mmCIF file of C-alpha atoms and ligand atoms in Angstrom:
data_model
loop_
_atom_site.group_PDB
_atom_site.id
_atom_site.type_symbol
_atom_site.label_atom_id
_atom_site.label_comp_id
_atom_site.label_asym_id
_atom_site.label_seq_id
_atom_site.Cartn_x
_atom_site.Cartn_y
_atom_site.Cartn_z
ATOM 1 C CA MET A 1 -18.284 -18.509 -35.801
ATOM 2 C CA PRO A 2 -19.333 -16.583 -32.940
ATOM 3 C CA GLN A 3 -17.717 -13.247 -33.289
ATOM 4 C CA TYR A 4 -16.118 -12.306 -29.846
ATOM 5 C CA GLN A 5 -15.804 -8.270 -29.265
ATOM 6 C CA GLN A 6 -13.144 -7.443 -26.941
ATOM 7 C CA ILE A 7 -14.412 -6.109 -24.059
ATOM 8 C CA PRO A 8 -13.382 -2.312 -24.182
ATOM 9 C CA GLN A 9 -10.831 -0.661 -20.655
ATOM 10 C CA LYS A 10 -11.651 2.230 -19.030
ATOM 11 C CA HIS A 11 -7.106 2.274 -18.701
ATOM 12 C CA ASN A 12 -4.686 0.101 -20.029
ATOM 13 C CA VAL A 13 -3.378 -0.731 -17.353
ATOM 14 C CA VAL A 14 -3.140 -4.598 -16.695
ATOM 15 C CA PRO A 15 -0.087 -4.810 -18.846
ATOM 16 C CA PRO A 16 0.306 -8.875 -20.591
ATOM 17 C CA GLN A 17 1.514 -11.149 -18.511
ATOM 18 C CA LYS A 18 4.926 -12.643 -18.864
ATOM 19 C CA ASP A 19 7.058 -15.674 -17.025
ATOM 20 C CA ASN A 20 8.061 -13.473 -14.526
ATOM 21 C CA VAL A 21 9.090 -16.628 -12.113
ATOM 22 C CA SER A 22 12.683 -15.558 -12.138
ATOM 23 C CA ASP A 23 11.769 -12.021 -11.152
ATOM 24 C CA ARG A 24 9.333 -12.822 -8.718
ATOM 25 C CA ILE A 25 11.519 -15.283 -6.370
ATOM 26 C CA ARG A 26 15.037 -12.904 -6.758
ATOM 27 C CA MET A 27 12.564 -10.350 -4.880
ATOM 28 C CA LEU A 28 11.350 -12.744 -1.974
ATOM 29 C CA MET A 29 15.153 -14.135 -1.982
ATOM 30 C CA LYS A 30 15.889 -9.939 -1.126
ATOM 31 C CA LEU A 31 13.153 -9.865 1.325
ATOM 32 C CA ARG A 32 14.619 -12.741 2.878
ATOM 33 C CA THR A 33 17.964 -11.497 3.122
ATOM 34 C CA ALA A 34 16.524 -7.872 4.934
ATOM 35 C CA GLY A 35 15.596 -10.075 7.349
ATOM 36 C CA ILE A 36 11.743 -10.366 6.804
ATOM 37 C CA THR A 37 10.887 -13.879 8.543
ATOM 38 C CA ASP A 38 6.909 -13.291 8.293
ATOM 39 C CA MET A 39 5.426 -15.904 6.842
ATOM 40 C CA ASP A 40 2.118 -14.486 5.792
ATOM 41 C CA VAL A 41 3.240 -11.269 4.715
ATOM 42 C CA LEU A 42 5.570 -13.131 2.055
ATOM 43 C CA SER A 43 3.622 -15.710 0.958
ATOM 44 C CA ALA A 44 0.578 -11.872 0.150
ATOM 45 C CA MET A 45 3.787 -10.683 -1.290
ATOM 46 C CA GLU A 46 4.499 -13.357 -3.529
ATOM 47 C CA ASN A 47 0.867 -13.705 -4.216
ATOM 48 C CA ILE A 48 0.840 -10.128 -5.664
ATOM 49 C CA PRO A 49 2.416 -9.717 -8.576
ATOM 50 C CA ARG A 50 4.707 -6.200 -9.295
ATOM 51 C CA ASP A 51 4.670 -6.074 -12.262
ATOM 52 C CA LEU A 52 1.206 -5.044 -12.653
ATOM 53 C CA PHE A 53 0.993 -1.765 -10.167
ATOM 54 C CA VAL A 54 4.582 -0.452 -12.456
ATOM 55 C CA GLU A 55 3.977 1.734 -15.279
ATOM 56 C CA ASP A 56 5.971 -0.165 -19.298
ATOM 57 C CA ALA A 57 8.876 2.028 -18.778
ATOM 58 C CA PHE A 58 10.023 0.777 -15.815
ATOM 59 C CA MET A 59 8.717 -2.946 -16.269
ATOM 60 C CA GLU A 60 11.881 -4.758 -15.976
ATOM 61 C CA HIS A 61 12.180 -3.385 -12.689
ATOM 62 C CA ALA A 62 9.840 -4.524 -11.666
ATOM 63 C CA TYR A 63 10.792 -7.229 -9.494
ATOM 64 C CA ASP A 64 13.893 -5.109 -8.305
ATOM 65 C CA ASP A 65 13.743 -3.947 -4.836
ATOM 66 C CA THR A 66 13.666 -0.167 -5.579
ATOM 67 C CA ALA A 67 10.820 2.622 -5.205
ATOM 68 C CA LEU A 68 9.343 3.302 -9.096
ATOM 69 C CA PRO A 69 8.126 6.572 -11.073
ATOM 70 C CA ILE A 70 3.919 6.065 -11.172
ATOM 71 C CA PRO A 71 1.761 9.277 -12.338
ATOM 72 C CA SER A 72 1.283 12.380 -10.715
ATOM 73 C CA GLY A 73 4.957 12.410 -9.483
ATOM 74 C CA GLN A 74 4.306 9.393 -7.556
ATOM 75 C CA THR A 75 6.366 6.875 -6.455
ATOM 76 C CA ILE A 76 5.013 3.274 -5.714
ATOM 77 C CA SER A 77 7.208 1.763 -2.287
ATOM 78 C CA GLN A 78 10.268 -0.280 -2.093
ATOM 79 C CA PRO A 79 9.096 -3.410 -1.526
ATOM 80 C CA THR A 80 11.900 -4.121 1.130
ATOM 81 C CA VAL A 81 10.205 -1.307 2.622
ATOM 82 C CA VAL A 82 6.269 -2.330 1.769
ATOM 83 C CA ALA A 83 7.211 -5.732 3.875
ATOM 84 C CA TRP A 84 8.633 -4.258 6.789
ATOM 85 C CA MET A 85 5.493 -1.521 7.146
ATOM 86 C CA THR A 86 3.502 -4.510 6.423
ATOM 87 C CA TRP A 87 4.919 -6.499 8.890
ATOM 88 C CA ALA A 88 5.539 -3.823 11.515
ATOM 89 C CA LEU A 89 1.339 -3.414 11.659
ATOM 90 C CA GLU A 90 0.684 -6.802 13.147
ATOM 91 C CA LEU A 91 -2.243 -7.840 11.212
ATOM 92 C CA GLU A 92 -5.181 -10.082 11.812
ATOM 93 C CA THR A 93 -7.542 -11.025 9.781
ATOM 94 C CA ARG A 94 -10.445 -9.867 11.184
ATOM 95 C CA MET A 95 -8.616 -5.529 10.931
ATOM 96 C CA ARG A 96 -10.084 -3.465 9.229
ATOM 97 C CA VAL A 97 -6.819 -1.260 8.294
ATOM 98 C CA LEU A 98 -7.386 2.685 7.167
ATOM 99 C CA GLU A 99 -4.446 3.186 4.165
ATOM 100 C CA ILE A 100 -3.761 6.901 3.202
ATOM 101 C CA GLY A 101 -2.042 6.860 0.407
ATOM 102 C CA THR A 102 -3.287 4.351 -2.935
ATOM 103 C CA GLY A 103 -0.467 5.478 -5.138
ATOM 104 C CA SER A 104 -0.475 2.245 -7.266
ATOM 105 C CA GLY A 105 -2.331 0.471 -5.005
ATOM 106 C CA TYR A 106 0.572 -2.425 -4.355
ATOM 107 C CA GLN A 107 1.199 -2.333 -0.618
ATOM 108 C CA THR A 108 -2.847 -1.781 -0.897
ATOM 109 C CA ALA A 109 -3.194 -5.374 -2.628
ATOM 110 C CA ILE A 110 -0.703 -6.772 0.276
ATOM 111 C CA LEU A 111 -3.403 -5.723 2.864
ATOM 112 C CA SER A 112 -6.241 -6.907 1.305
ATOM 113 C CA LYS A 113 -4.836 -10.458 2.142
ATOM 114 C CA LEU A 114 -3.609 -10.120 5.181
ATOM 115 C CA ALA A 115 -6.739 -7.902 6.807
ATOM 116 C CA ARG A 116 -10.601 -8.499 6.916
ATOM 117 C CA ARG A 117 -11.067 -4.941 5.151
ATOM 118 C CA VAL A 118 -8.547 -2.110 3.887
ATOM 119 C CA TYR A 119 -9.765 1.939 3.199
ATOM 120 C CA THR A 120 -7.861 3.380 1.007
ATOM 121 C CA ILE A 121 -7.862 7.134 0.335
ATOM 122 C CA GLU A 122 -5.923 8.898 -2.398
ATOM 123 C CA ARG A 123 -5.883 12.514 -3.310
ATOM 124 C CA HIS A 124 -5.563 11.800 -7.314
ATOM 125 C CA ARG A 125 -7.954 10.501 -9.122
ATOM 126 C CA ASP A 126 -6.160 9.094 -11.741
ATOM 127 C CA LEU A 127 -3.865 7.178 -9.703
ATOM 128 C CA LEU A 128 -7.446 5.651 -7.790
ATOM 129 C CA ASP A 129 -8.623 3.986 -11.622
ATOM 130 C CA MET A 130 -5.869 2.945 -12.460
ATOM 131 C CA ALA A 131 -5.491 1.050 -8.514
ATOM 132 C CA GLU A 132 -8.999 0.194 -8.890
ATOM 133 C CA GLU A 133 -8.464 -1.492 -12.573
ATOM 134 C CA ARG A 134 -6.004 -3.634 -10.919
ATOM 135 C CA PHE A 135 -8.097 -4.008 -7.890
ATOM 136 C CA ARG A 136 -10.865 -5.708 -10.198
ATOM 137 C CA HIS A 137 -8.069 -7.379 -11.969
ATOM 138 C CA LEU A 138 -6.725 -9.415 -9.059
ATOM 139 C CA ASN A 139 -10.433 -10.271 -7.802
ATOM 140 C CA LEU A 140 -9.637 -8.058 -4.347
ATOM 141 C CA THR A 141 -13.117 -7.796 -3.304
ATOM 142 C CA ASN A 142 -12.828 -6.126 0.192
ATOM 143 C CA ILE A 143 -11.082 -2.740 -0.557
ATOM 144 C CA VAL A 144 -13.217 0.333 -0.189
ATOM 145 C CA THR A 145 -11.854 3.768 -2.246
ATOM 146 C CA LYS A 146 -11.941 7.096 -1.946
ATOM 147 C CA ARG A 147 -10.613 9.970 -3.668
ATOM 148 C CA GLY A 148 -9.958 12.807 -0.994
ATOM 149 C CA ASP A 149 -7.435 14.129 1.581
ATOM 150 C CA GLY A 150 -6.328 11.725 3.907
ATOM 151 C CA SER A 151 -5.165 13.529 6.595
ATOM 152 C CA LYS A 152 -8.439 14.658 7.866
ATOM 153 C CA GLY A 153 -9.086 10.306 8.366
ATOM 154 C CA TRP A 154 -12.519 8.746 7.548
ATOM 155 C CA LYS A 155 -14.232 8.833 10.512
ATOM 156 C CA GLU A 156 -17.532 7.937 8.566
ATOM 157 C CA VAL A 157 -16.577 4.696 8.755
ATOM 158 C CA GLY A 158 -13.817 4.161 11.539
ATOM 159 C CA LEU A 159 -12.151 3.666 14.597
ATOM 160 C CA PHE A 160 -9.476 1.219 12.437
ATOM 161 C CA ASP A 161 -7.984 -1.136 14.266
ATOM 162 C CA ARG A 162 -4.460 -0.252 11.827
ATOM 163 C CA ILE A 163 -3.319 2.998 10.017
ATOM 164 C CA ILE A 164 -0.997 3.202 7.411
ATOM 165 C CA VAL A 165 0.404 6.062 6.102
ATOM 166 C CA THR A 166 2.535 5.783 2.527
ATOM 167 C CA ALA A 167 3.455 9.392 2.169
ATOM 168 C CA ALA A 168 5.168 11.754 5.071
ATOM 169 C CA ALA A 169 3.842 13.959 7.408
ATOM 170 C CA GLY A 170 6.025 16.614 9.374
ATOM 171 C CA GLU A 171 4.299 15.572 12.300
ATOM 172 C CA ILE A 172 0.929 12.519 13.490
ATOM 173 C CA PRO A 173 -1.843 13.892 12.083
ATOM 174 C CA ALA A 174 -3.682 13.933 15.542
ATOM 175 C CA VAL A 175 -7.370 12.798 13.451
ATOM 176 C CA LEU A 176 -5.814 10.004 12.527
ATOM 177 C CA LEU A 177 -4.514 8.902 15.884
ATOM 178 C CA ASP A 178 -8.156 9.930 17.238
ATOM 179 C CA GLN A 179 -9.153 7.298 14.661
ATOM 180 C CA LEU A 180 -7.059 4.011 15.473
ATOM 181 C CA SER A 181 -8.779 1.767 18.143
ATOM 182 C CA PRO A 182 -7.602 1.613 21.900
ATOM 183 C CA GLY A 183 -5.127 -1.652 21.091
ATOM 184 C CA GLY A 184 -3.995 -0.249 17.262
ATOM 185 C CA ILE A 185 -0.917 -0.200 15.925
ATOM 186 C CA MET A 186 -0.097 2.726 13.182
ATOM 187 C CA VAL A 187 2.903 2.863 10.892
ATOM 188 C CA ILE A 188 3.593 6.112 9.340
ATOM 189 C CA PRO A 189 7.264 8.321 7.783
ATOM 190 C CA VAL A 190 7.419 11.027 9.281
ATOM 191 C CA GLY A 191 9.760 14.177 8.679
ATOM 192 C CA ASN A 192 10.223 17.487 7.305
ATOM 193 C CA SER A 193 12.940 17.279 4.406
ATOM 194 C CA VAL A 194 12.782 13.881 2.413
ATOM 195 C CA ALA A 195 16.592 13.037 4.133
ATOM 196 C CA ASP A 196 15.802 13.527 7.494
ATOM 197 C CA GLN A 197 12.272 10.521 7.478
ATOM 198 C CA ILE A 198 11.829 8.224 10.268
ATOM 199 C CA LEU A 199 9.190 5.698 10.106
ATOM 200 C CA LEU A 200 7.666 5.536 13.268
ATOM 201 C CA ARG A 201 6.059 2.509 14.956
ATOM 202 C CA VAL A 202 2.499 4.155 17.447
ATOM 203 C CA GLN A 203 0.810 1.939 19.466
ATOM 204 C CA LYS A 204 -2.390 3.318 21.709
ATOM 205 C CA ALA A 205 -2.608 1.317 24.731
ATOM 206 C CA GLU A 206 -5.968 0.239 25.491
ATOM 207 C CA ASN A 207 -6.241 3.327 28.108
ATOM 208 C CA GLY A 208 -5.353 5.897 25.015
ATOM 209 C CA THR A 209 -1.717 6.154 26.312
ATOM 210 C CA ILE A 210 0.267 6.314 22.914
ATOM 211 C CA SER A 211 3.959 5.214 22.495
ATOM 212 C CA THR A 212 6.283 5.763 18.939
ATOM 213 C CA GLN A 213 8.811 3.617 18.528
ATOM 214 C CA HIS A 214 11.884 4.064 15.225
ATOM 215 C CA LEU A 215 11.200 1.922 12.679
ATOM 216 C CA MET A 216 14.112 2.696 9.710
ATOM 217 C CA ASN A 217 15.011 6.081 7.638
ATOM 218 C CA VAL A 218 12.581 6.324 4.811
ATOM 219 C CA ARG A 219 11.952 8.290 1.215
ATOM 220 C CA PHE A 220 9.138 9.229 0.605
ATOM 221 C CA VAL A 221 7.067 11.275 -1.684
ATOM 222 C CA PRO A 222 4.777 13.912 0.679
ATOM 223 C CA LEU A 223 1.558 13.787 2.321
ATOM 224 C CA VAL A 224 -0.711 17.325 0.926
ATOM 225 C CA GLN A 225 -2.617 18.375 3.214
ATOM 226 C CA ASP A 226 -5.368 20.269 1.086
HETATM 227 N N1 SAH B 1 1.976 2.566 -1.305
HETATM 228 C C1 SAH B 1 1.871 3.321 -2.709
HETATM 229 C C2 SAH B 1 3.377 4.194 -2.009
HETATM 230 C C3 SAH B 1 2.537 5.898 -3.010
HETATM 231 S S1 SAH B 1 3.187 6.886 -2.553
HETATM 232 C C4 SAH B 1 2.779 2.376 -3.454
HETATM 233 O O1 SAH B 1 2.793 2.063 -3.327
HETATM 234 O O2 SAH B 1 2.155 2.355 -4.478
HETATM 235 C C5 SAH B 1 2.065 8.310 -2.064
HETATM 236 C C6 SAH B 1 1.111 8.465 -2.521
HETATM 237 O O3 SAH B 1 0.036 8.698 -1.383
HETATM 238 C C7 SAH B 1 0.971 9.305 -3.666
HETATM 239 O O4 SAH B 1 0.062 8.658 -4.604
HETATM 240 C C8 SAH B 1 0.586 10.691 -3.193
HETATM 241 O O5 SAH B 1 -0.318 11.304 -4.357
HETATM 242 C C9 SAH B 1 -0.838 10.029 -1.855
HETATM 243 N N2 SAH B 1 -0.860 11.388 -1.246
HETATM 244 C C10 SAH B 1 -0.084 12.006 -0.562
HETATM 245 N N3 SAH B 1 -1.124 13.130 -0.290
HETATM 246 C C11 SAH B 1 -1.528 12.753 0.675
HETATM 247 C C12 SAH B 1 -2.979 13.002 1.524
HETATM 248 N N4 SAH B 1 -3.106 13.749 2.005
HETATM 249 N N5 SAH B 1 -4.417 12.742 1.595
HETATM 250 C C13 SAH B 1 -4.590 10.736 0.001
HETATM 251 N N6 SAH B 1 -3.083 10.162 -0.793
HETATM 252 C C14 SAH B 1 -2.269 11.983 -0.265
#
């Protein structure tokens, strides 16, 4: 009998897959009840197992509609908020997306199902390492990661058709607006305190004119600028 050696993993981030079909259906029902009707967004969220992105201690809540703690004092976003933000981006499969705040990588994985390429920046190395391992496990090959201060954008790669920021800024960083293509859309939570954060949808017209729309009240961790 051949001896099979277990391949050691750098990080133990891939929990055993349990039968979570009913949990997943419950989450999808919740998204529909919340008003998410876009089939592409729903199908992306059906295809990405959220339990893979959640810490062991919170596994039984993996499909609840709540944000949950992840290492480094950060949070994985609430499924309905992920769905609204993704929908608000109006993604097309040819698009290049910049994401600021990889965190667990859950939102990144959803985006990767709907866009051509996702560039994602995270300031915490440990979170980025874990997210990268999840992307490999799910065979998501169209994600490019970087550790750094995402509020500066990624000018070597820009312009971007879409930009999504998953941490709250005091105001929209001008550098990010510069890296948004004409005709582009950015979704970003803005507000100085957690109590008064609003999610903005920012559109750049072909002639460069900026217009903003309030989507909803949200609670995100702060965008920390180095
Ligand atoms: N979308 C993520 C949410 C993560 S929370 C998820 O679903 O898991 C927001 C993340 O933004 C945190 O991981 C935090 O470390 C990161 N962050 C905050 N400021 C940042 C900055 N200036 N550049 C890059 N990442 C930042």
